[in-house]
């Protein structure tokens, strides 16, 4: 985020990492990076003639090409449905620009990808939320994300994303209302109605 502190005022979008393709390790490397930029208040910071956005790269979903080849697209993404949900959810709650890396015409025969990238609640978080941040109760092991928790605010609504990044086993994950609301629930009476983004 040191470089971003310098360039965010002179641009509207800048890449955070190298190319992102359909390997799960390409997704998991982003958790640390986007958390640092959120902590530094660089999501939607001042930019050239407007705001500036840290770009986590494309979403390699659906029918895509193979990296390093001039032919294609020839194959479906190697990411599992769960891994695609993890990537799309992280990009949305971290307010990364959303760029679909697959073939749009192929979405007519790909209901999973079509429904994922047009999810209204997830897109609303990406477009309109504030106070986007990784929660302190997230768990890493030697900088490798294990169980990651994010929160965001939109008006009177609070959003929580729980990522079982390690994925090798079922995991129970909890968050406190104080952590999610930045202690607002200590000051006001809050009534919660829980909605799931993905059915």
PDB file of C-alpha atoms in Angstrom:
ATOM      1  CA  UNK A   1       0.000   0.000   0.000  1.00  0.00           C
ATOM      2  CA  UNK A   2       3.049   2.309   0.144  1.00  0.00           C
ATOM      3  CA  UNK A   3       3.026   2.762  -3.636  1.00  0.00           C
ATOM      4  CA  UNK A   4      -0.753   3.197  -3.582  1.00  0.00           C
ATOM      5  CA  UNK A   5      -0.401   6.080  -1.118  1.00  0.00           C
ATOM      6  CA  UNK A   6       1.618   7.835  -3.813  1.00  0.00           C
ATOM      7  CA  UNK A   7      -0.349   7.013  -6.959  1.00  0.00           C
ATOM      8  CA  UNK A   8      -3.998   7.081  -5.853  1.00  0.00           C
ATOM      9  CA  UNK A   9      -4.191  10.862  -6.318  1.00  0.00           C
ATOM     10  CA  UNK A  10      -3.072  10.694  -9.953  1.00  0.00           C
ATOM     11  CA  UNK A  11      -5.181   7.800 -11.211  1.00  0.00           C
ATOM     12  CA  UNK A  12      -8.667   6.327 -10.989  1.00  0.00           C
ATOM     13  CA  UNK A  13      -7.689   2.651 -10.905  1.00  0.00           C
ATOM     14  CA  UNK A  14      -4.498   0.708 -10.286  1.00  0.00           C
ATOM     15  CA  UNK A  15      -3.643  -2.991 -10.153  1.00  0.00           C
ATOM     16  CA  UNK A  16      -2.781  -4.600  -6.818  1.00  0.00           C
ATOM     17  CA  UNK A  17      -1.166  -7.833  -8.026  1.00  0.00           C
ATOM     18  CA  UNK A  18       0.041  -9.595 -11.145  1.00  0.00           C
ATOM     19  CA  UNK A  19      -2.359 -11.336 -13.506  1.00  0.00           C
ATOM     20  CA  UNK A  20      -5.139 -13.261 -11.822  1.00  0.00           C
ATOM     21  CA  UNK A  21      -6.202 -16.520 -13.471  1.00  0.00           C
ATOM     22  CA  UNK A  22      -8.277 -19.535 -12.511  1.00  0.00           C
ATOM     23  CA  UNK A  23      -5.981 -20.950  -9.835  1.00  0.00           C
ATOM     24  CA  UNK A  24      -7.181 -20.859  -6.238  1.00  0.00           C
ATOM     25  CA  UNK A  25      -3.778 -19.565  -5.100  1.00  0.00           C
ATOM     26  CA  UNK A  26      -4.346 -16.505  -7.316  1.00  0.00           C
ATOM     27  CA  UNK A  27      -7.430 -15.744  -5.237  1.00  0.00           C
ATOM     28  CA  UNK A  28      -5.965 -16.403  -1.797  1.00  0.00           C
ATOM     29  CA  UNK A  29      -2.992 -14.085  -2.383  1.00  0.00           C
ATOM     30  CA  UNK A  30      -5.432 -11.157  -2.492  1.00  0.00           C
ATOM     31  CA  UNK A  31      -6.717 -11.392   1.081  1.00  0.00           C
ATOM     32  CA  UNK A  32      -3.669  -9.756   2.671  1.00  0.00           C
ATOM     33  CA  UNK A  33      -3.332  -7.169  -0.091  1.00  0.00           C
ATOM     34  CA  UNK A  34      -6.910  -5.907  -0.131  1.00  0.00           C
ATOM     35  CA  UNK A  35      -6.998  -5.849   3.686  1.00  0.00           C
ATOM     36  CA  UNK A  36      -3.956  -3.547   3.728  1.00  0.00           C
ATOM     37  CA  UNK A  37      -5.563  -1.169   1.241  1.00  0.00           C
ATOM     38  CA  UNK A  38      -8.812  -1.125   3.195  1.00  0.00           C
ATOM     39  CA  UNK A  39      -6.955  -0.397   6.439  1.00  0.00           C
ATOM     40  CA  UNK A  40      -5.141   2.479   4.736  1.00  0.00           C
ATOM     41  CA  UNK A  41      -8.488   3.951   3.563  1.00  0.00           C
ATOM     42  CA  UNK A  42      -7.505   3.569  -0.082  1.00  0.00           C
ATOM     43  CA  UNK A  43     -10.801   2.063  -1.273  1.00  0.00           C
ATOM     44  CA  UNK A  44     -12.580   4.885  -3.074  1.00  0.00           C
ATOM     45  CA  UNK A  45      -9.921   7.403  -2.037  1.00  0.00           C
ATOM     46  CA  UNK A  46      -9.408  10.676  -3.879  1.00  0.00           C
ATOM     47  CA  UNK A  47      -8.156  10.167  -7.425  1.00  0.00           C
ATOM     48  CA  UNK A  48      -7.661  12.033 -10.671  1.00  0.00           C
ATOM     49  CA  UNK A  49     -10.855  14.024 -11.339  1.00  0.00           C
ATOM     50  CA  UNK A  50     -12.797  11.721  -9.033  1.00  0.00           C
ATOM     51  CA  UNK A  51     -12.148   8.649  -6.934  1.00  0.00           C
ATOM     52  CA  UNK A  52      -9.453   5.983  -7.063  1.00  0.00           C
ATOM     53  CA  UNK A  53      -9.978   2.234  -6.845  1.00  0.00           C
ATOM     54  CA  UNK A  54      -7.545  -0.623  -6.078  1.00  0.00           C
ATOM     55  CA  UNK A  55      -8.082  -3.221  -8.827  1.00  0.00           C
ATOM     56  CA  UNK A  56      -7.797  -6.896  -7.883  1.00  0.00           C
ATOM     57  CA  UNK A  57      -7.864  -7.924 -11.586  1.00  0.00           C
ATOM     58  CA  UNK A  58     -10.438  -9.799 -13.631  1.00  0.00           C
ATOM     59  CA  UNK A  59     -12.895 -12.508 -12.653  1.00  0.00           C
ATOM     60  CA  UNK A  60     -11.816 -15.603 -14.661  1.00  0.00           C
ATOM     61  CA  UNK A  61     -15.257 -17.226 -14.692  1.00  0.00           C
ATOM     62  CA  UNK A  62     -17.162 -19.204 -17.294  1.00  0.00           C
ATOM     63  CA  UNK A  63     -15.663 -19.819 -20.743  1.00  0.00           C
ATOM     64  CA  UNK A  64     -12.102 -18.472 -20.785  1.00  0.00           C
ATOM     65  CA  UNK A  65      -8.772 -18.720 -22.603  1.00  0.00           C
ATOM     66  CA  UNK A  66      -5.603 -20.384 -21.384  1.00  0.00           C
ATOM     67  CA  UNK A  67      -2.949 -17.938 -20.110  1.00  0.00           C
ATOM     68  CA  UNK A  68      -0.120 -17.375 -22.570  1.00  0.00           C
ATOM     69  CA  UNK A  69      -2.001 -18.560 -25.651  1.00  0.00           C
ATOM     70  CA  UNK A  70      -3.378 -16.533 -28.543  1.00  0.00           C
ATOM     71  CA  UNK A  71      -6.188 -18.987 -29.246  1.00  0.00           C
ATOM     72  CA  UNK A  72      -9.459 -19.383 -27.482  1.00  0.00           C
ATOM     73  CA  UNK A  73     -11.518 -19.111 -25.456  1.00  0.00           C
ATOM     74  CA  UNK A  74     -11.478 -22.883 -25.346  1.00  0.00           C
ATOM     75  CA  UNK A  75     -12.271 -24.069 -21.822  1.00  0.00           C
ATOM     76  CA  UNK A  76     -14.316 -23.521 -18.712  1.00  0.00           C
ATOM     77  CA  UNK A  77     -12.715 -22.049 -15.593  1.00  0.00           C
ATOM     78  CA  UNK A  78     -10.820 -24.416 -13.304  1.00  0.00           C
ATOM     79  CA  UNK A  79     -12.273 -22.720 -10.213  1.00  0.00           C
ATOM     80  CA  UNK A  80     -14.940 -24.669  -8.351  1.00  0.00           C
ATOM     81  CA  UNK A  81     -18.306 -22.978  -7.743  1.00  0.00           C
ATOM     82  CA  UNK A  82     -17.298 -22.382  -4.100  1.00  0.00           C
ATOM     83  CA  UNK A  83     -13.993 -20.811  -5.123  1.00  0.00           C
ATOM     84  CA  UNK A  84     -15.789 -18.532  -7.583  1.00  0.00           C
ATOM     85  CA  UNK A  85     -18.157 -17.406  -4.824  1.00  0.00           C
ATOM     86  CA  UNK A  86     -15.162 -16.656  -2.588  1.00  0.00           C
ATOM     87  CA  UNK A  87     -13.513 -14.562  -5.286  1.00  0.00           C
ATOM     88  CA  UNK A  88     -16.656 -12.671  -6.298  1.00  0.00           C
ATOM     89  CA  UNK A  89     -17.601 -11.994  -2.670  1.00  0.00           C
ATOM     90  CA  UNK A  90     -14.135 -10.699  -1.766  1.00  0.00           C
ATOM     91  CA  UNK A  91     -14.037  -8.467  -4.859  1.00  0.00           C
ATOM     92  CA  UNK A  92     -17.497  -7.086  -3.992  1.00  0.00           C
ATOM     93  CA  UNK A  93     -16.944  -6.380  -0.297  1.00  0.00           C
ATOM     94  CA  UNK A  94     -13.473  -4.931  -0.996  1.00  0.00           C
ATOM     95  CA  UNK A  95     -15.097  -2.797  -3.718  1.00  0.00           C
ATOM     96  CA  UNK A  96     -12.696  -3.883  -6.420  1.00  0.00           C
ATOM     97  CA  UNK A  97     -13.669  -2.923  -9.974  1.00  0.00           C
ATOM     98  CA  UNK A  98     -15.545  -5.909 -11.423  1.00  0.00           C
ATOM     99  CA  UNK A  99     -14.308  -7.031 -14.832  1.00  0.00           C
ATOM    100  CA  UNK A 100     -15.701 -10.279 -16.202  1.00  0.00           C
ATOM    101  CA  UNK A 101     -12.894 -12.275 -17.836  1.00  0.00           C
ATOM    102  CA  UNK A 102     -15.069 -14.832 -19.606  1.00  0.00           C
ATOM    103  CA  UNK A 103     -17.166 -14.815 -22.771  1.00  0.00           C
ATOM    104  CA  UNK A 104     -20.379 -12.878 -22.254  1.00  0.00           C
ATOM    105  CA  UNK A 105     -22.174 -14.657 -25.119  1.00  0.00           C
ATOM    106  CA  UNK A 106     -21.572 -18.007 -23.409  1.00  0.00           C
ATOM    107  CA  UNK A 107     -23.518 -16.930 -20.310  1.00  0.00           C
ATOM    108  CA  UNK A 108     -26.797 -17.919 -21.970  1.00  0.00           C
ATOM    109  CA  UNK A 109     -25.736 -21.554 -21.386  1.00  0.00           C
ATOM    110  CA  UNK A 110     -24.047 -20.970 -18.007  1.00  0.00           C
ATOM    111  CA  UNK A 111     -26.672 -20.212 -15.394  1.00  0.00           C
ATOM    112  CA  UNK A 112     -24.273 -20.502 -12.426  1.00  0.00           C
ATOM    113  CA  UNK A 113     -21.874 -17.816 -13.679  1.00  0.00           C
ATOM    114  CA  UNK A 114     -24.696 -15.612 -14.927  1.00  0.00           C
ATOM    115  CA  UNK A 115     -26.506 -15.694 -11.584  1.00  0.00           C
ATOM    116  CA  UNK A 116     -23.288 -15.197  -9.617  1.00  0.00           C
ATOM    117  CA  UNK A 117     -22.093 -12.065 -11.417  1.00  0.00           C
ATOM    118  CA  UNK A 118     -25.563 -10.496 -11.500  1.00  0.00           C
ATOM    119  CA  UNK A 119     -26.370 -11.074  -7.809  1.00  0.00           C
ATOM    120  CA  UNK A 120     -28.120  -7.834  -6.850  1.00  0.00           C
ATOM    121  CA  UNK A 121     -27.152  -7.792  -3.180  1.00  0.00           C
ATOM    122  CA  UNK A 122     -23.474  -8.534  -3.871  1.00  0.00           C
ATOM    123  CA  UNK A 123     -23.356  -5.851  -6.568  1.00  0.00           C
ATOM    124  CA  UNK A 124     -25.025  -3.354  -4.240  1.00  0.00           C
ATOM    125  CA  UNK A 125     -22.275  -3.952  -1.662  1.00  0.00           C
ATOM    126  CA  UNK A 126     -19.670  -3.366  -4.365  1.00  0.00           C
ATOM    127  CA  UNK A 127     -21.317  -0.187  -5.654  1.00  0.00           C
ATOM    128  CA  UNK A 128     -22.620   1.499  -2.527  1.00  0.00           C
ATOM    129  CA  UNK A 129     -21.090   0.235   0.721  1.00  0.00           C
ATOM    130  CA  UNK A 130     -18.673   2.050   3.022  1.00  0.00           C
ATOM    131  CA  UNK A 131     -16.394   1.201   5.950  1.00  0.00           C
ATOM    132  CA  UNK A 132     -15.229  -1.922   4.106  1.00  0.00           C
ATOM    133  CA  UNK A 133     -12.694  -3.775   6.226  1.00  0.00           C
ATOM    134  CA  UNK A 134     -11.245  -7.082   7.278  1.00  0.00           C
ATOM    135  CA  UNK A 135     -12.209  -7.858  10.862  1.00  0.00           C
ATOM    136  CA  UNK A 136      -9.541  -8.282  13.514  1.00  0.00           C
ATOM    137  CA  UNK A 137     -10.804 -11.749  14.427  1.00  0.00           C
ATOM    138  CA  UNK A 138      -9.682 -13.105  11.037  1.00  0.00           C
ATOM    139  CA  UNK A 139      -7.179 -15.965  11.162  1.00  0.00           C
ATOM    140  CA  UNK A 140      -3.934 -16.326   9.205  1.00  0.00           C
ATOM    141  CA  UNK A 141      -1.142 -18.895   9.413  1.00  0.00           C
ATOM    142  CA  UNK A 142       2.219 -17.443   8.302  1.00  0.00           C
ATOM    143  CA  UNK A 143       0.393 -14.884   6.144  1.00  0.00           C
ATOM    144  CA  UNK A 144      -1.750 -17.614   4.580  1.00  0.00           C
ATOM    145  CA  UNK A 145      -5.448 -16.823   5.017  1.00  0.00           C
ATOM    146  CA  UNK A 146      -7.370 -19.476   6.932  1.00  0.00           C
ATOM    147  CA  UNK A 147     -10.665 -18.019   8.200  1.00  0.00           C
ATOM    148  CA  UNK A 148     -11.215 -14.450   7.028  1.00  0.00           C
ATOM    149  CA  UNK A 149     -14.017 -12.095   8.036  1.00  0.00           C
ATOM    150  CA  UNK A 150     -15.011  -8.819   6.385  1.00  0.00           C
ATOM    151  CA  UNK A 151     -17.713  -6.279   7.161  1.00  0.00           C
ATOM    152  CA  UNK A 152     -19.200  -3.281   5.385  1.00  0.00           C
ATOM    153  CA  UNK A 153     -21.953  -0.735   5.923  1.00  0.00           C
ATOM    154  CA  UNK A 154     -24.614   0.588   3.582  1.00  0.00           C
ATOM    155  CA  UNK A 155     -26.949   3.112   5.134  1.00  0.00           C
ATOM    156  CA  UNK A 156     -28.569   1.317   8.073  1.00  0.00           C
ATOM    157  CA  UNK A 157     -27.523  -2.102   6.783  1.00  0.00           C
ATOM    158  CA  UNK A 158     -24.460  -4.116   7.764  1.00  0.00           C
ATOM    159  CA  UNK A 159     -22.853  -6.783   5.608  1.00  0.00           C
ATOM    160  CA  UNK A 160     -20.617  -9.624   6.776  1.00  0.00           C
ATOM    161  CA  UNK A 161     -18.582 -11.977   4.582  1.00  0.00           C
ATOM    162  CA  UNK A 162     -17.142 -15.132   6.143  1.00  0.00           C
ATOM    163  CA  UNK A 163     -14.474 -16.932   4.115  1.00  0.00           C
ATOM    164  CA  UNK A 164     -13.381 -20.480   4.947  1.00  0.00           C
ATOM    165  CA  UNK A 165     -10.301 -19.925   2.770  1.00  0.00           C
ATOM    166  CA  UNK A 166      -8.394 -23.022   3.877  1.00  0.00           C
ATOM    167  CA  UNK A 167     -11.434 -25.089   2.944  1.00  0.00           C
ATOM    168  CA  UNK A 168      -9.957 -28.409   4.063  1.00  0.00           C
ATOM    169  CA  UNK A 169     -12.708 -28.897   6.640  1.00  0.00           C
ATOM    170  CA  UNK A 170     -16.013 -27.494   7.812  1.00  0.00           C
ATOM    171  CA  UNK A 171     -15.488 -24.487  10.053  1.00  0.00           C
ATOM    172  CA  UNK A 172     -17.666 -22.600  12.523  1.00  0.00           C
ATOM    173  CA  UNK A 173     -17.071 -18.855  12.273  1.00  0.00           C
ATOM    174  CA  UNK A 174     -18.500 -16.203  14.571  1.00  0.00           C
ATOM    175  CA  UNK A 175     -18.473 -12.415  14.634  1.00  0.00           C
ATOM    176  CA  UNK A 176     -19.661 -10.039  17.326  1.00  0.00           C
ATOM    177  CA  UNK A 177     -22.144  -7.252  16.648  1.00  0.00           C
ATOM    178  CA  UNK A 178     -19.691  -4.773  18.135  1.00  0.00           C
ATOM    179  CA  UNK A 179     -17.048  -5.837  15.642  1.00  0.00           C
ATOM    180  CA  UNK A 180     -19.425  -5.674  12.676  1.00  0.00           C
ATOM    181  CA  UNK A 181     -20.994  -2.326  13.618  1.00  0.00           C
ATOM    182  CA  UNK A 182     -17.852  -0.633  14.979  1.00  0.00           C
ATOM    183  CA  UNK A 183     -19.535  -0.547  18.396  1.00  0.00           C
ATOM    184  CA  UNK A 184     -22.650   1.228  17.103  1.00  0.00           C
ATOM    185  CA  UNK A 185     -24.787  -1.482  18.727  1.00  0.00           C
ATOM    186  CA  UNK A 186     -23.513  -0.313  22.113  1.00  0.00           C
ATOM    187  CA  UNK A 187     -24.935   3.164  21.508  1.00  0.00           C
ATOM    188  CA  UNK A 188     -28.234   2.423  19.764  1.00  0.00           C
ATOM    189  CA  UNK A 189     -30.875  -0.259  19.749  1.00  0.00           C
ATOM    190  CA  UNK A 190     -30.427  -2.244  16.551  1.00  0.00           C
ATOM    191  CA  UNK A 191     -32.926  -4.709  15.109  1.00  0.00           C
ATOM    192  CA  UNK A 192     -31.416  -7.322  12.843  1.00  0.00           C
ATOM    193  CA  UNK A 193     -32.945  -9.226   9.977  1.00  0.00           C
ATOM    194  CA  UNK A 194     -30.450 -11.666   8.473  1.00  0.00           C
ATOM    195  CA  UNK A 195     -30.425 -12.290   4.721  1.00  0.00           C
ATOM    196  CA  UNK A 196     -28.116 -14.612   2.825  1.00  0.00           C
ATOM    197  CA  UNK A 197     -26.540 -13.281  -0.357  1.00  0.00           C
ATOM    198  CA  UNK A 198     -26.356 -16.748  -1.922  1.00  0.00           C
ATOM    199  CA  UNK A 199     -29.241 -19.176  -1.557  1.00  0.00           C
TER     200      UNK A 199
END
